Coordinates of C-alpha atoms in Angstrom, one line a residue:
X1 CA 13.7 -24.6 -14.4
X2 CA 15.6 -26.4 -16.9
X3 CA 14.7 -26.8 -20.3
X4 CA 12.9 -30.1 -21.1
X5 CA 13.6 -30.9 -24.3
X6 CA 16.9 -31.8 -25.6
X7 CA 17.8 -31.1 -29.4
X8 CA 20.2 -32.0 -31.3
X9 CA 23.3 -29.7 -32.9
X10 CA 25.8 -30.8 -35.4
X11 CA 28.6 -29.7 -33.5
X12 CA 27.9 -32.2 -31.0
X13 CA 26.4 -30.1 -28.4
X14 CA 23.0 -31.1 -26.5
X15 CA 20.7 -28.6 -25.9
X16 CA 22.5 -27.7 -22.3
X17 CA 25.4 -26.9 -24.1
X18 CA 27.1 -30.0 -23.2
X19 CA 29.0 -32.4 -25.3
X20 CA 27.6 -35.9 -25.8
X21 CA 29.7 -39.1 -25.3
X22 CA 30.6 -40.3 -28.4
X23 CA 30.6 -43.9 -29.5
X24 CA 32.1 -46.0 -32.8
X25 CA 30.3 -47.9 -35.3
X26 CA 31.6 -51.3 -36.2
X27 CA 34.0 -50.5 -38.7
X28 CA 35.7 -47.9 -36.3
X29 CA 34.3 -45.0 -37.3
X30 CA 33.4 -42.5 -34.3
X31 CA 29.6 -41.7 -34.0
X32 CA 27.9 -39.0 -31.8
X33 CA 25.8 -41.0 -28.9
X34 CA 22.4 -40.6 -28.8
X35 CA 20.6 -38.4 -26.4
X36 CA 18.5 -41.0 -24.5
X37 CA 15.0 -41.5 -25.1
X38 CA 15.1 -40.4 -28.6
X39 CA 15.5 -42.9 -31.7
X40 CA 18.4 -42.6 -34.2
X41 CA 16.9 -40.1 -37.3
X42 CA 17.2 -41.5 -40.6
X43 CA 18.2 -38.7 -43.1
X44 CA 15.5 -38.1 -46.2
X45 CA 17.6 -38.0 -49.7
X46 CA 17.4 -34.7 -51.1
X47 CA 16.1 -35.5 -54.4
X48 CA 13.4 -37.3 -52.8
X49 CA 12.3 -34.0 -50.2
X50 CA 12.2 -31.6 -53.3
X51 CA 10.1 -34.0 -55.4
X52 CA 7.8 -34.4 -52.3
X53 CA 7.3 -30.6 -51.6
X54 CA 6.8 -30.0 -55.2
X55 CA 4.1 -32.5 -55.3
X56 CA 2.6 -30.8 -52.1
X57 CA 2.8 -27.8 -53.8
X58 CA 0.9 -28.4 -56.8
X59 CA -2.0 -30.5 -54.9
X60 CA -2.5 -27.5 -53.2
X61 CA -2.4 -25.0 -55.9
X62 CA -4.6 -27.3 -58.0
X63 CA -7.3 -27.3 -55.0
X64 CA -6.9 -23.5 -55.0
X65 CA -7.4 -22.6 -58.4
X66 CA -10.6 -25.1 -58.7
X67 CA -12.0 -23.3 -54.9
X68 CA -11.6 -19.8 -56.7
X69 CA -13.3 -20.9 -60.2
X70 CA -16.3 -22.0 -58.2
X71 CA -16.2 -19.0 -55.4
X72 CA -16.2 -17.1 -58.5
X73 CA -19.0 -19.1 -60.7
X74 CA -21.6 -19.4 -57.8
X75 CA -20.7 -16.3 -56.2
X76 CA -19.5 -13.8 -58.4
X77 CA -21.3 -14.6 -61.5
X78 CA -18.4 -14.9 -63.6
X79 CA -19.8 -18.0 -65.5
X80 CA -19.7 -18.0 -69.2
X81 CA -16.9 -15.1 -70.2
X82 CA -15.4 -17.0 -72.5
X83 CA -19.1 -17.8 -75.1
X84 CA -19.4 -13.8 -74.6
X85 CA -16.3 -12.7 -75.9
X86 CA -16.7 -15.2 -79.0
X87 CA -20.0 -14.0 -79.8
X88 CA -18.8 -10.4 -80.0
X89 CA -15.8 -11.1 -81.9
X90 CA -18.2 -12.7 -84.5
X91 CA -21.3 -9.9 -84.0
X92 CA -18.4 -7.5 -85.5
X93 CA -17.2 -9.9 -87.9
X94 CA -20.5 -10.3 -89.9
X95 CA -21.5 -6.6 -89.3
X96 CA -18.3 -4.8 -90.7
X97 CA -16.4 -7.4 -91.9
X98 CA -13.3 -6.9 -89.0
X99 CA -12.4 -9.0 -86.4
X100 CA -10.5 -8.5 -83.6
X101 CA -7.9 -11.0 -82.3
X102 CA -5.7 -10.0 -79.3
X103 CA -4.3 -6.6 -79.9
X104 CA -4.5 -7.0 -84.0
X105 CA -7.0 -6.4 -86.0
X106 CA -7.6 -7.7 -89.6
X107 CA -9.6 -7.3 -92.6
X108 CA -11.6 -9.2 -95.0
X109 CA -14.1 -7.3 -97.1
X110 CA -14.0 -9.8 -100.2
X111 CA -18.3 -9.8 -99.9
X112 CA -17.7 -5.8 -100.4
X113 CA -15.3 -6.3 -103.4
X114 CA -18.1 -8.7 -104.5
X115 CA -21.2 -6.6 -104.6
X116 CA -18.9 -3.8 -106.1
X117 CA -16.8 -4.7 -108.4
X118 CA -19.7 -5.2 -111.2
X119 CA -20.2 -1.3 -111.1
X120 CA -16.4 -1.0 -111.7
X121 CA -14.7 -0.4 -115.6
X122 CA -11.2 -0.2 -117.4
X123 CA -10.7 2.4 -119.1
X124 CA -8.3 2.8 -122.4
X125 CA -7.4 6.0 -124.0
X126 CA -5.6 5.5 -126.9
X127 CA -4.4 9.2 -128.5
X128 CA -2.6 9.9 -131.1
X129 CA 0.4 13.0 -130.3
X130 CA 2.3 15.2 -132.3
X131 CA 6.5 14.2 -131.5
X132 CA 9.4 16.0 -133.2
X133 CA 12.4 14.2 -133.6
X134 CA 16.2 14.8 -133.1
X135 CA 16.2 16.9 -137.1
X136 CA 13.3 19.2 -136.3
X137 CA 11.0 16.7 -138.2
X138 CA 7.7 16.0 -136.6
X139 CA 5.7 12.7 -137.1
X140 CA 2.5 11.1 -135.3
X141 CA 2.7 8.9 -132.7
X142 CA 0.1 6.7 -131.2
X143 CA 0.1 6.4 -127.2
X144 CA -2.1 4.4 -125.1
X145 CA -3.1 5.3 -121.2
X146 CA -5.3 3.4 -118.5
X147 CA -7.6 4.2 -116.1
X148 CA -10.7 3.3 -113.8
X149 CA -14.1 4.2 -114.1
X150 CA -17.2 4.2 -112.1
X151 CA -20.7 3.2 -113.6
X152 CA -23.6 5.6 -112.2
X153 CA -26.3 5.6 -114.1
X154 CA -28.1 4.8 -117.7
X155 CA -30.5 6.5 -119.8
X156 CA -32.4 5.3 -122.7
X157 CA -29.8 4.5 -125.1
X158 CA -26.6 4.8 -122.9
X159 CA -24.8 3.5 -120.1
X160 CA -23.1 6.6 -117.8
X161 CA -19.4 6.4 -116.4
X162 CA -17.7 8.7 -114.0
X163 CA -14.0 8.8 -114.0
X164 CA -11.4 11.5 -114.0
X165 CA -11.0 14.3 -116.5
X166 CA -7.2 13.5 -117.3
X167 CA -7.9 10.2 -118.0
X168 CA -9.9 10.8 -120.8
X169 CA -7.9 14.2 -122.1
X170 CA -6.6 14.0 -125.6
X171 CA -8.2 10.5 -126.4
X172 CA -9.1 9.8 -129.9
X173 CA -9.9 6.7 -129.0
X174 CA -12.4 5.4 -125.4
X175 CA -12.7 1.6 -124.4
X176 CA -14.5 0.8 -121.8
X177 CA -14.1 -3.0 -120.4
X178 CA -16.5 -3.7 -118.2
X179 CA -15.9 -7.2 -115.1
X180 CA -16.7 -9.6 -117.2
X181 CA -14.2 -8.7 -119.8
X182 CA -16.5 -7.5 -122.9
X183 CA -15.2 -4.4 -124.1
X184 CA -17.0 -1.2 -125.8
X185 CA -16.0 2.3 -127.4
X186 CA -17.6 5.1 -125.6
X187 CA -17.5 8.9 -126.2
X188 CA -17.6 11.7 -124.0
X189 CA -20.6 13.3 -122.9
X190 CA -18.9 16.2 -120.5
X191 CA -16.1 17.0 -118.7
X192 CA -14.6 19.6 -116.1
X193 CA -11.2 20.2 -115.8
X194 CA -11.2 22.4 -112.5
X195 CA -12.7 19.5 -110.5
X196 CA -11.1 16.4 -112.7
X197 CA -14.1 15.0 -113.5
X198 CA -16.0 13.6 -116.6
X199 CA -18.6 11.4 -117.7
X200 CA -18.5 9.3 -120.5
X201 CA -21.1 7.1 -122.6
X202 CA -21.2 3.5 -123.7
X203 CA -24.2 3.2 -126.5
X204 CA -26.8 0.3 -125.1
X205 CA -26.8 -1.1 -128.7
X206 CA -23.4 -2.5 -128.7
X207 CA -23.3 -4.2 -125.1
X208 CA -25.2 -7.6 -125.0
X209 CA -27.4 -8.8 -122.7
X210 CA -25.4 -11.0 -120.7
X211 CA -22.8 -8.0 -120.1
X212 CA -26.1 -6.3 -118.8
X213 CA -26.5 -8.5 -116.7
X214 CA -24.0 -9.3 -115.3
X215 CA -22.5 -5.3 -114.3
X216 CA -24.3 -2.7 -111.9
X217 CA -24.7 0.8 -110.9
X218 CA -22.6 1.8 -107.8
X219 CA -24.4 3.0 -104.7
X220 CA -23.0 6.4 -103.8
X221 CA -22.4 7.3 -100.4
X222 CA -22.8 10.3 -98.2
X223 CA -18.7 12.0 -97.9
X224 CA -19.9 14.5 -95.4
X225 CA -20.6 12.2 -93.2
X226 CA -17.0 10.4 -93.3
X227 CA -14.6 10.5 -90.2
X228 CA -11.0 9.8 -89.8
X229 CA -9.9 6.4 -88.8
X230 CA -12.8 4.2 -90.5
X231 CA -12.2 1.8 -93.5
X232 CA -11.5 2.5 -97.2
X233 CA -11.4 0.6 -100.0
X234 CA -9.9 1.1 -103.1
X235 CA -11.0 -0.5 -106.5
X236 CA -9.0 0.1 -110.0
X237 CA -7.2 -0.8 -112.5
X238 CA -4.2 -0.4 -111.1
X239 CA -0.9 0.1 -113.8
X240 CA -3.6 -1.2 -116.8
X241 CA -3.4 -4.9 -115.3
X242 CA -6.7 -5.0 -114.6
X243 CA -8.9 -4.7 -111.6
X244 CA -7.4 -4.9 -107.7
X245 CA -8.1 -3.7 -104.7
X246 CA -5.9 -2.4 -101.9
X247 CA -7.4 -1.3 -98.2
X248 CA -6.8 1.4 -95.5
X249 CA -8.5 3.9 -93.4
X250 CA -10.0 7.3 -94.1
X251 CA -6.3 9.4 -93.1
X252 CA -7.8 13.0 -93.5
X253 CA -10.5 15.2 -94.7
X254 CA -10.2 18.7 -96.5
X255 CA -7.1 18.0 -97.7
X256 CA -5.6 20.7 -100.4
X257 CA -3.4 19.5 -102.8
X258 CA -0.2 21.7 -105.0
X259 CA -0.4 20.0 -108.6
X260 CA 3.2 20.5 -110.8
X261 CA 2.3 21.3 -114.6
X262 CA 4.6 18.8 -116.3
X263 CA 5.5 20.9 -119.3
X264 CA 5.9 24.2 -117.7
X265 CA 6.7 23.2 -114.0
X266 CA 4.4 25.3 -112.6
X267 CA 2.8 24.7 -109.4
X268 CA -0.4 25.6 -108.3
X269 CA -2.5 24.7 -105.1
X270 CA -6.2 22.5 -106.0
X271 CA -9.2 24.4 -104.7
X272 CA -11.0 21.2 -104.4
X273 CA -11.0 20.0 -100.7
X274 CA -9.7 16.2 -100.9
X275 CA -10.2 12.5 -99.0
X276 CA -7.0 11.8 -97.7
X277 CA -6.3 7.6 -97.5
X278 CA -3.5 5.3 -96.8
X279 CA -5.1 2.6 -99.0
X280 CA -2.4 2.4 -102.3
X281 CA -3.4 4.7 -105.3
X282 CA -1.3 3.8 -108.2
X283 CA -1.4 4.9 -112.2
X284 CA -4.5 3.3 -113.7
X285 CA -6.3 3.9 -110.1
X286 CA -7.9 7.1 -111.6
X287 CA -11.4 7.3 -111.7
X288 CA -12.1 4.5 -110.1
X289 CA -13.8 3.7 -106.4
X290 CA -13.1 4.8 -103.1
X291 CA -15.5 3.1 -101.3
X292 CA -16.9 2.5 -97.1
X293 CA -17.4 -0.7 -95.3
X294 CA -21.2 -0.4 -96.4
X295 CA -19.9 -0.9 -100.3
X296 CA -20.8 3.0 -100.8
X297 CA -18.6 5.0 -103.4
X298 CA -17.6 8.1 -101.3
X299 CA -14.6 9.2 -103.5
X300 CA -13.1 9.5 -107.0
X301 CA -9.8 8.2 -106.6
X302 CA -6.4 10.4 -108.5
X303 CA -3.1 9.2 -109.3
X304 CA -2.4 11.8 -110.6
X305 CA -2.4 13.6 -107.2
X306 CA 0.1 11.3 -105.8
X307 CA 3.9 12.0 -106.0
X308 CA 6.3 9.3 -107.4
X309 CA 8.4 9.8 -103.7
X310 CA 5.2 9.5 -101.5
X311 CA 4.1 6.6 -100.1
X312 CA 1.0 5.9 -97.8
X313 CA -0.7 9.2 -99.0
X314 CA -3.5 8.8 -101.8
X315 CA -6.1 11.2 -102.6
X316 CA -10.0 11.0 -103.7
X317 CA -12.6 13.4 -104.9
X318 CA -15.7 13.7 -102.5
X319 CA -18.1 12.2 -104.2
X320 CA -21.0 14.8 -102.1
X321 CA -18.8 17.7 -103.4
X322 CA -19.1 16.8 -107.4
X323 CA -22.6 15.4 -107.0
X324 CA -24.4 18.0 -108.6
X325 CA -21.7 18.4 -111.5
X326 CA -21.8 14.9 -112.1
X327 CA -25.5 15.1 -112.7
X328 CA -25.1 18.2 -115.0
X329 CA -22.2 16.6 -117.1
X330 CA -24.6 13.2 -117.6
X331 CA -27.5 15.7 -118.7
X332 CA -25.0 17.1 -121.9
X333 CA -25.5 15.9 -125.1
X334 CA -22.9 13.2 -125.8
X335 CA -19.5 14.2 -128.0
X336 CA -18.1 12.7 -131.1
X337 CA -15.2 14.1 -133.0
X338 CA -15.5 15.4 -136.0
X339 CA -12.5 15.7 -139.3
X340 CA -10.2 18.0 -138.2
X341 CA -11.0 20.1 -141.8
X342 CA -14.4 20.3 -140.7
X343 CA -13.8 21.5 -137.2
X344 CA -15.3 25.0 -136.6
X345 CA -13.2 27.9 -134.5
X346 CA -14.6 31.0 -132.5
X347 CA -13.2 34.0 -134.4
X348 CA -10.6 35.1 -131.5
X349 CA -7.0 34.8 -130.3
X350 CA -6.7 34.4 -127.1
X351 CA -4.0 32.8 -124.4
X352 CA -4.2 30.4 -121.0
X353 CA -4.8 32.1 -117.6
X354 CA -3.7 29.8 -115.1
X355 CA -4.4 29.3 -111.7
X356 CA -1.5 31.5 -110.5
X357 CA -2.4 34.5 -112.6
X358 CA -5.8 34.4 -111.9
X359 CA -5.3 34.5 -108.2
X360 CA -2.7 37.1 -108.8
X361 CA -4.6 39.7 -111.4
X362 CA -7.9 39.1 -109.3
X363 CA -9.3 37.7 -113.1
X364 CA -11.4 34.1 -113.9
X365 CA -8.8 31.5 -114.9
X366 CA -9.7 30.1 -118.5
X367 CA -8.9 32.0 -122.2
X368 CA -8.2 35.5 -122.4
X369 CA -9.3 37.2 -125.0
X370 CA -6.7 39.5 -126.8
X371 CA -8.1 39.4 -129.9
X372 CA -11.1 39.4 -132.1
X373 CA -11.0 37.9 -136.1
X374 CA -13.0 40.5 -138.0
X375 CA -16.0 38.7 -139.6
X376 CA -15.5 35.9 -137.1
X377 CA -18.4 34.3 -134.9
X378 CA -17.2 35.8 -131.7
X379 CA -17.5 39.6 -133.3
X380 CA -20.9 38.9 -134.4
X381 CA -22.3 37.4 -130.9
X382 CA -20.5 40.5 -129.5
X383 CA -17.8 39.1 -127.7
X384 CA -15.1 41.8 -126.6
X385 CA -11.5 41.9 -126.4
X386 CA -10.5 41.5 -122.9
X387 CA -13.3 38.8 -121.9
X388 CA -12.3 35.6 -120.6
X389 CA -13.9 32.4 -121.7
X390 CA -14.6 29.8 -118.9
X391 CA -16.7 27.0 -120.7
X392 CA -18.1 25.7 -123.8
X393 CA -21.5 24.4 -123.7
X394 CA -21.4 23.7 -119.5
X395 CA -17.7 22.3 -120.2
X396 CA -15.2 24.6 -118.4
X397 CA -12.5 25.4 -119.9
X398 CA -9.0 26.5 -117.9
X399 CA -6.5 27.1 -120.7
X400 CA -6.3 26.9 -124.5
X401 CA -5.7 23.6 -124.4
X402 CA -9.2 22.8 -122.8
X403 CA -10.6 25.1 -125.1
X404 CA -8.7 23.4 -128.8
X405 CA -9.9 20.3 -127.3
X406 CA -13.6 20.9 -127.4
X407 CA -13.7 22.3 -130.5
X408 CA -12.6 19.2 -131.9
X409 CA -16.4 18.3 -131.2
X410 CA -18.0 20.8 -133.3
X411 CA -18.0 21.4 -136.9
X412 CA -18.1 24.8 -138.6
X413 CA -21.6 26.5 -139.1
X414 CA -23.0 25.0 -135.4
X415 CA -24.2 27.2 -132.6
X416 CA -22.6 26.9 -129.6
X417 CA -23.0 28.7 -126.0
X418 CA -20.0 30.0 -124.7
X419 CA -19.9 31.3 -121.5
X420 CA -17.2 34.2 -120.7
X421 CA -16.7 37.1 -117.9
X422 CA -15.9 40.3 -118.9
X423 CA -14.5 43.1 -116.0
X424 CA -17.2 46.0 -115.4
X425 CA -16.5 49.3 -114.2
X426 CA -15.8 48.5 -110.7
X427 CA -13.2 45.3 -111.6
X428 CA -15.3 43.0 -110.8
X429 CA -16.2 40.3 -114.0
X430 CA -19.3 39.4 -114.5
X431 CA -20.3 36.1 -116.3
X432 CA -22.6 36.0 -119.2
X433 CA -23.7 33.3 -121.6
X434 CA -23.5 34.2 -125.9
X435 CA -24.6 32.2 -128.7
X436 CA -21.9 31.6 -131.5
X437 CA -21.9 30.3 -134.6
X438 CA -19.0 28.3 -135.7
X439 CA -17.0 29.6 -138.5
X440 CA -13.9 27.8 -140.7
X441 CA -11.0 26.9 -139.1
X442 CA -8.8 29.6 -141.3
X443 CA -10.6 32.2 -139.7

């Protein structure tokens, strides 16, 4: 049975395969004949088809899109993603003070700075140092250094500062500028080199009311309780401009540290175990705050730990590790210096045992004795050649240095305690308290 439709090809073909009879228009031009029974077709312009079908196409995506946002309302429950994901982006925002947009997250802890920064001082140290000059001639010259400082506590006629124990070293001189720019000397009540840590005392006499006022005690934290990867804040006066604050995250934990000695270029490791952060640490950051989102101090931060070449690497004190130290340094009687004529000595000639020699000779780093003065104090509390003196009235003391430099609190004829360790019969050094009294320097 033959096929009953015809269709038309353009070669001219019908749908039998046989050619059509071809016919001319008016002007002469040949035309294909139409099969009959079927009306001449009228092309569609092509411009107009494409802007049809696109048209098409989007009435029908449009009606898809609004069928699967209501399937997915009524049905699935979907309704009302959008309010959820606000309101947890703002639950974290006013909890920790981070919120989250996209795959970025940002920071503003300026209500932390806030509450904190009252509890925060500068600290200036200004020294005076012995420099010899290109002839051999030597000649005095003032220096001044910066640093941070932390208030912790008062008593009854002093206000209490923590801060580090090199940036109060050699100071003849303490100011302590407090937020709202009122400044005060203060003196040192204790410090403890091994650790880097002192305390020192503004007298409540010489800061006014509205200073009281408008300063605060920090909140310590709990370090032991830190973990990698949560906020840090640091707050200090950061190269003696004044007060800033940089932010980071808690890097490591336990983190031991090799210190170079300046002068002699020696290098020894820091038994303390350290808060490792990325938030900037810069000179004048010493002493002051490493704080959590909660506006907790949990760290001491050091400069001085940082290398000129590092970057991204800064370094704090746990503040749970020196807790106890810091209580016993606030409980010392506070320090003023005294005329160097009228400063009292020991009796004994002694040298430094450092870190290195300590470890190596199995022997308490501080003074060792290698000599006592006849008629001296040390003879007559019964100190014995070969001890080694680690601390001066609860100060430790690591070298001769430590040691001239706490005797320039003292005048002659006071009693002080000073603790050494002397070796027993088996090696080991046992430690032992003595009472001296203070004789003239020229002994």
């Amino acid at each position: 049975m033959e096929n009953q439709y015809n269709y038309y090809n353009s070669d001219g073909m019908n749908g039998k395969g046989q050619g059509e009879t071809p016919f001319h228009d008016d002007n002469g031009g040949q035309k294909h004949q139409v099969p009959h029974g079927k009306k001449p077709q009228k092309k569609i312009p092509k411009a107009v088809a494409v802007t049809g079908f696109a048209l098409l196409f989007g009435v029908v995506s449009s009606g898809t899109f609004l069928a699967s946002n209501v399937v997915g309302s009524k049905v699935l429950g979907l309704t009302g993603v959008t309010k959820t994901n606000t309101t947890a982006t703002k639950s974290v925002s006013s909890n920790a003070s981070l919120s989250k947009s996209s795959s970025v997250v940002t920071s503003d802890v300026s209500s932390i700075v806030e509450n904190v920064m009252p509890s925060i001082v500068s600290i200036t140290n200004m020294s005076v140092q012995q420099v010899q000059d290109f002839f051999g001639g030597v000649s005095q010259q003032q220096s001044e250094s910066a640093g941070t400082g932390i208030i912790i506590s008062q008593n009854d006629s002093e206000l209490l500062v923590v801060t580090n124990n090199h940036v109060v070293a050699g100071s003849d001189t303490l100011t302590v500028t407090f937020d709202d720019g009122t400044s005060v000397e203060a003196n040192i009540k204790g410090t403890n080199s091994e650790y880097d840590i002192a305390v020192v005392a503004g007298p409540l006499d010489s800061i006014s009311d509205d200073t009281m006022k408008a300063i605060s005690v920090a909140t310590l934290g709990d370090s032991t309780q830190l973990k990698v990867g949560e906020p840090a804040i640091a707050i200090g006066n950061a190269l003696g401009y004044g007060q800033s604050v940089t932010t980071g995250v808690i890097s490591a934990l336990n983190r031991s540290v090799s210190e170079t000695n300046e002068q002699t270029g020696e290098t020894t490791e820091s038994d303390a175990k350290l808060i490792q952060t990325d938030a900037a640490i810069n000179p004048g950051n010493s002493g002051g705050a490493l704080v959590n989102a909660s506006g907790e101090v949990i760290g001491i931060n050091s400069s001085k730990l940082v290398g000129d070449s590092v970057e991204g690497v800064g370094y704090a004190i746990p503040i749970s590790d020196v807790s106890d130290l810091i209580q016993n340094l606030m409980n010392q009687a506070t320090k003023t210096k005294v005329a160097e004529k009228d400063q009292g000595a020991i009796g004994i000639k002694g040298m430094s045992v450092p870190t290195e020699y300590s470890k190596q000779l199995n022997m308490p780093e501080g003074v060792y004795v290698s000599k006592i003065t006849k008629g001296g104090g040390a003879e007559a509390a019964g100190m014995a050649k070969g001890s080694v003196i680690t601390a001066i009235d609860g100060t430790t003391v690591s070298s001769m240095d430590d040691l001239q430099e706490q005797l320039q609190y003292y005048k002659a004829g006071e009693k002080v305690k000073i603790t050494v360790q002397t070796q027993s019969k088996n090696g080991e050094y046992e430690k032992k308290d003595v009472e001296v009294t203070l004789g003239k320097q020229s002994e």
